[in-house]
Amino acid sequence: MTTGEDLIAYDNSGNEYRVMPREHKILRLDSDGSILWEAGGLGTDEGELNYPIGILTDADDNLYVIDHGNSRIVVFDNNGTYLRQIGSHGTGDEHLSFMRDAVISEDGLVYISDTINDRIQVFDLEGNPIQRFGEFGIEGEAIDHPESLAIDPNGFIHVADSGNAEIQVYTRDGISIRSYGSYGSEPELGEFHNPDAIEIDYKGYVYVADSTSEFVTVFDLQGRALTRFHPYLPDGTLGHPVNLTWKPDGTLYITVIPAEGS
């Protein structure tokens, strides 16, 4: 578990990266936690960042940084050299608006939770738009501010639909097949206030972090709530879980921020 707003990420080789939103940069760390290099810096030019909030990697360990404040994905190699960007701010097919999360499929497509545009955008690794799905609404297949997404072992995409307090499940072609969870205050029944982050392990267990209720709830792939737990800060107080990350050894890292006023 980590505390504060800094986030941890790993590439396929097990290298560790630190994402520092307020300092607008990313760091690569060695096994002792020493800084090997850093990239970014506040700005809008090539290789600059504005409040980065996550990293994902492709099969070659290139880094795809979620540049939240600039509404784009900035791509670096694993030595921190700038390569390209995916998307830019707007509402068109090639655009994004303050996205919150992304995931790369096994066949090299980038699925992005385009949060303010209330949709999922799909690009290839070179930044070419492929498709988009989802639209704003509160009923049926509609989504409202998708925060996070993950791909399950069967290839289905689970989207944390924060505005509707549920998880929407789509095929890779963007067809909605089911949803699970609902708004409420009983996590043991699969209820949420604000599902912020979602991760799925190789066995198909789905972990959903709800920062408002301060719970992480575990589901099976059919959407049945199995268990839930509170992440605690080092001082023993409850914290708000805001991000989930898998370490290469299978450990689930939870980023927790203190409650206001604590």
mmCIF file of C-alpha atoms in Angstrom, residues 50-227:
data_model
loop_
_atom_site.group_PDB
_atom_site.id
_atom_site.type_symbol
_atom_site.label_atom_id
_atom_site.label_comp_id
_atom_site.label_asym_id
_atom_site.label_seq_id
_atom_site.Cartn_x
_atom_site.Cartn_y
_atom_site.Cartn_z
ATOM 1 C CA ASN A 50 0.373 18.136 -16.731
ATOM 2 C CA TYR A 51 -0.807 16.089 -13.738
ATOM 3 C CA PRO A 52 0.054 12.546 -14.898
ATOM 4 C CA ILE A 53 -2.039 9.901 -13.117
ATOM 5 C CA GLY A 54 -0.893 6.534 -14.412
ATOM 6 C CA ILE A 55 1.425 4.429 -16.568
ATOM 7 C CA LEU A 56 0.754 1.383 -18.705
ATOM 8 C CA THR A 57 3.252 -0.534 -20.825
ATOM 9 C CA ASP A 58 3.231 -2.376 -24.143
ATOM 10 C CA ALA A 59 5.022 -5.625 -25.007
ATOM 11 C CA ASP A 60 8.266 -3.699 -25.644
ATOM 12 C CA ASP A 61 8.080 -1.973 -22.240
ATOM 13 C CA ASN A 62 7.369 1.413 -23.771
ATOM 14 C CA LEU A 63 5.582 3.621 -21.244
ATOM 15 C CA TYR A 64 2.152 5.126 -21.943
ATOM 16 C CA VAL A 65 1.652 7.943 -19.447
ATOM 17 C CA ILE A 66 -1.873 9.175 -18.745
ATOM 18 C CA ASP A 67 -1.317 12.929 -19.094
ATOM 19 C CA HIS A 68 -4.594 13.887 -17.447
ATOM 20 C CA GLY A 69 -4.244 17.674 -17.518
ATOM 21 C CA ASN A 70 -3.318 17.714 -21.220
ATOM 22 C CA SER A 71 -5.958 15.116 -22.219
ATOM 23 C CA ARG A 72 -3.513 12.817 -23.974
ATOM 24 C CA ILE A 73 -1.318 9.755 -23.599
ATOM 25 C CA VAL A 74 2.411 10.551 -23.776
ATOM 26 C CA VAL A 75 4.625 7.648 -24.877
ATOM 27 C CA PHE A 76 8.238 7.215 -23.701
ATOM 28 C CA ASP A 77 10.639 4.333 -24.142
ATOM 29 C CA ASN A 78 11.883 2.674 -20.954
ATOM 30 C CA ASN A 79 14.872 5.003 -20.847
ATOM 31 C CA GLY A 80 12.605 8.029 -20.626
ATOM 32 C CA THR A 81 12.996 9.177 -24.245
ATOM 33 C CA TYR A 82 9.889 10.780 -25.735
ATOM 34 C CA LEU A 83 8.367 8.838 -28.655
ATOM 35 C CA ARG A 84 4.894 10.208 -29.472
ATOM 36 C CA GLN A 85 1.510 11.128 -28.085
ATOM 37 C CA ILE A 86 -1.952 9.619 -28.441
ATOM 38 C CA GLY A 87 -4.975 11.903 -28.585
ATOM 39 C CA SER A 88 -5.473 15.557 -27.755
ATOM 40 C CA HIS A 89 -8.144 17.593 -26.034
ATOM 41 C CA GLY A 90 -11.547 17.713 -27.722
ATOM 42 C CA THR A 91 -14.659 15.718 -28.545
ATOM 43 C CA GLY A 92 -13.902 14.191 -31.953
ATOM 44 C CA ASP A 93 -12.902 10.646 -32.847
ATOM 45 C CA GLU A 94 -9.207 11.427 -32.273
ATOM 46 C CA HIS A 95 -9.796 13.390 -29.077
ATOM 47 C CA LEU A 96 -9.888 12.835 -25.322
ATOM 48 C CA SER A 97 -11.080 14.922 -22.398
ATOM 49 C CA PHE A 98 -9.420 14.536 -18.996
ATOM 50 C CA MET A 99 -9.313 10.751 -19.165
ATOM 51 C CA ARG A 100 -8.670 8.807 -15.968
ATOM 52 C CA ASP A 101 -7.364 5.385 -16.995
ATOM 53 C CA ALA A 102 -6.265 3.187 -19.895
ATOM 54 C CA VAL A 103 -5.354 -0.433 -20.589
ATOM 55 C CA ILE A 104 -3.556 -2.177 -23.469
ATOM 56 C CA SER A 105 -5.020 -5.393 -24.843
ATOM 57 C CA GLU A 106 -2.929 -8.402 -25.855
ATOM 58 C CA ASP A 107 -3.322 -7.508 -29.526
ATOM 59 C CA GLY A 108 -2.021 -3.975 -28.996
ATOM 60 C CA LEU A 109 -5.073 -1.766 -28.743
ATOM 61 C CA VAL A 110 -5.267 1.050 -26.190
ATOM 62 C CA TYR A 111 -8.640 1.327 -24.418
ATOM 63 C CA ILE A 112 -9.064 4.686 -22.663
ATOM 64 C CA SER A 113 -11.729 5.782 -20.189
ATOM 65 C CA ASP A 114 -12.500 9.143 -21.807
ATOM 66 C CA THR A 115 -14.067 10.466 -18.633
ATOM 67 C CA ILE A 116 -15.480 13.889 -19.476
ATOM 68 C CA ASN A 117 -16.646 12.719 -22.927
ATOM 69 C CA ASP A 118 -18.496 9.806 -21.246
ATOM 70 C CA ARG A 119 -17.158 7.117 -23.554
ATOM 71 C CA ILE A 120 -14.413 4.577 -24.141
ATOM 72 C CA GLN A 121 -11.922 5.508 -26.851
ATOM 73 C CA VAL A 122 -9.821 2.890 -28.643
ATOM 74 C CA PHE A 123 -6.519 3.653 -30.419
ATOM 75 C CA ASP A 124 -3.740 1.549 -31.870
ATOM 76 C CA LEU A 125 -0.266 1.863 -30.368
ATOM 77 C CA GLU A 126 0.714 4.500 -32.915
ATOM 78 C CA GLY A 127 -2.160 6.746 -31.880
ATOM 79 C CA ASN A 128 -4.611 6.074 -34.707
ATOM 80 C CA PRO A 129 -8.271 6.073 -33.568
ATOM 81 C CA ILE A 130 -9.934 2.678 -34.075
ATOM 82 C CA GLN A 131 -13.370 2.942 -32.470
ATOM 83 C CA ARG A 132 -15.303 4.418 -29.572
ATOM 84 C CA PHE A 133 -18.239 3.149 -27.564
ATOM 85 C CA GLY A 134 -20.491 4.196 -24.725
ATOM 86 C CA GLU A 135 -22.503 7.376 -24.429
ATOM 87 C CA PHE A 136 -23.727 9.563 -21.607
ATOM 88 C CA GLY A 137 -26.800 8.470 -19.674
ATOM 89 C CA ILE A 138 -28.126 6.894 -16.506
ATOM 90 C CA GLU A 139 -30.033 3.890 -17.803
ATOM 91 C CA GLY A 140 -29.228 0.639 -19.577
ATOM 92 C CA GLU A 141 -25.988 0.684 -21.554
ATOM 93 C CA ALA A 142 -25.251 4.371 -20.940
ATOM 94 C CA ILE A 143 -22.259 5.491 -18.867
ATOM 95 C CA ASP A 144 -21.558 8.600 -16.819
ATOM 96 C CA HIS A 145 -17.957 9.591 -16.140
ATOM 97 C CA PRO A 146 -16.094 6.291 -16.629
ATOM 98 C CA GLU A 147 -13.151 6.382 -14.207
ATOM 99 C CA SER A 148 -11.234 3.157 -14.699
ATOM 100 C CA LEU A 149 -11.222 -0.025 -16.759
ATOM 101 C CA ALA A 150 -9.671 -3.486 -16.838
ATOM 102 C CA ILE A 151 -9.672 -6.500 -19.165
ATOM 103 C CA ASP A 152 -10.656 -9.858 -17.678
ATOM 104 C CA PRO A 153 -9.097 -13.257 -18.610
ATOM 105 C CA ASN A 154 -11.879 -13.812 -21.183
ATOM 106 C CA GLY A 155 -11.135 -10.528 -22.947
ATOM 107 C CA PHE A 156 -14.169 -8.581 -21.703
ATOM 108 C CA ILE A 157 -13.723 -4.972 -20.625
ATOM 109 C CA HIS A 158 -14.986 -3.940 -17.181
ATOM 110 C CA VAL A 159 -15.574 -0.205 -16.837
ATOM 111 C CA ALA A 160 -15.938 1.565 -13.489
ATOM 112 C CA ASP A 161 -18.905 3.825 -14.258
ATOM 113 C CA SER A 162 -18.564 6.299 -11.395
ATOM 114 C CA GLY A 163 -21.570 8.465 -12.226
ATOM 115 C CA ASN A 164 -23.932 5.484 -12.234
ATOM 116 C CA ALA A 165 -22.127 3.687 -9.385
ATOM 117 C CA GLU A 166 -21.816 0.404 -11.274
ATOM 118 C CA ILE A 167 -19.458 -1.686 -13.372
ATOM 119 C CA GLN A 168 -20.326 -1.980 -17.063
ATOM 120 C CA VAL A 169 -19.006 -4.984 -19.011
ATOM 121 C CA TYR A 170 -18.343 -4.751 -22.768
ATOM 122 C CA THR A 171 -17.052 -7.024 -25.478
ATOM 123 C CA ARG A 172 -13.885 -5.941 -27.242
ATOM 124 C CA ASP A 173 -16.135 -4.573 -30.005
ATOM 125 C CA GLY A 174 -17.910 -2.290 -27.566
ATOM 126 C CA ILE A 175 -21.126 -4.269 -27.108
ATOM 127 C CA SER A 176 -22.574 -3.942 -23.595
ATOM 128 C CA ILE A 177 -23.353 -7.397 -22.186
ATOM 129 C CA ARG A 178 -24.104 -6.774 -18.509
ATOM 130 C CA SER A 179 -23.487 -4.579 -15.488
ATOM 131 C CA TYR A 180 -23.043 -5.227 -11.789
ATOM 132 C CA GLY A 181 -23.004 -3.196 -8.618
ATOM 133 C CA SER A 182 -25.347 -0.352 -7.734
ATOM 134 C CA TYR A 183 -25.510 2.815 -5.686
ATOM 135 C CA GLY A 184 -25.719 2.299 -1.948
ATOM 136 C CA SER A 185 -23.920 1.991 1.366
ATOM 137 C CA GLU A 186 -23.626 -1.779 1.750
ATOM 138 C CA PRO A 187 -20.411 -2.974 0.068
ATOM 139 C CA GLU A 188 -21.129 -6.563 1.069
ATOM 140 C CA LEU A 189 -24.071 -6.379 -1.358
ATOM 141 C CA GLY A 190 -21.902 -4.938 -4.118
ATOM 142 C CA GLU A 191 -23.031 -1.344 -3.584
ATOM 143 C CA PHE A 192 -20.857 1.702 -4.295
ATOM 144 C CA HIS A 193 -20.815 5.420 -3.850
ATOM 145 C CA ASN A 194 -18.039 6.146 -6.319
ATOM 146 C CA PRO A 195 -16.109 3.275 -7.935
ATOM 147 C CA ASP A 196 -12.750 4.930 -8.689
ATOM 148 C CA ALA A 197 -10.446 2.094 -9.694
ATOM 149 C CA ILE A 198 -10.754 -1.479 -10.934
ATOM 150 C CA GLU A 199 -8.250 -4.299 -11.387
ATOM 151 C CA ILE A 200 -8.718 -7.992 -12.287
ATOM 152 C CA ASP A 201 -6.331 -10.791 -11.367
ATOM 153 C CA TYR A 202 -5.426 -13.827 -13.472
ATOM 154 C CA LYS A 203 -8.013 -15.941 -11.645
ATOM 155 C CA GLY A 204 -10.789 -13.554 -12.609
ATOM 156 C CA TYR A 205 -11.361 -11.842 -9.273
ATOM 157 C CA VAL A 206 -12.396 -8.221 -9.720
ATOM 158 C CA TYR A 207 -11.198 -5.613 -7.218
ATOM 159 C CA VAL A 208 -13.059 -2.304 -7.105
ATOM 160 C CA ALA A 209 -11.881 0.647 -4.992
ATOM 161 C CA ASP A 210 -14.561 3.047 -3.768
ATOM 162 C CA SER A 211 -12.885 6.130 -2.319
ATOM 163 C CA THR A 212 -16.095 7.515 -0.832
ATOM 164 C CA SER A 213 -17.139 4.411 1.119
ATOM 165 C CA GLU A 214 -13.449 3.671 1.884
ATOM 166 C CA PHE A 215 -13.858 0.007 0.853
ATOM 167 C CA VAL A 216 -12.265 -2.278 -1.712
ATOM 168 C CA THR A 217 -14.883 -4.823 -2.828
ATOM 169 C CA VAL A 218 -14.004 -8.135 -4.510
ATOM 170 C CA PHE A 219 -16.334 -9.650 -7.133
ATOM 171 C CA ASP A 220 -16.302 -12.724 -9.317
ATOM 172 C CA LEU A 221 -16.633 -12.331 -13.090
ATOM 173 C CA GLN A 222 -20.408 -12.749 -12.896
ATOM 174 C CA GLY A 223 -20.615 -9.673 -10.676
ATOM 175 C CA ARG A 224 -21.261 -11.427 -7.363
ATOM 176 C CA ALA A 225 -19.774 -9.580 -4.385
ATOM 177 C CA LEU A 226 -17.504 -11.993 -2.503
ATOM 178 C CA THR A 227 -15.807 -9.920 0.174
#
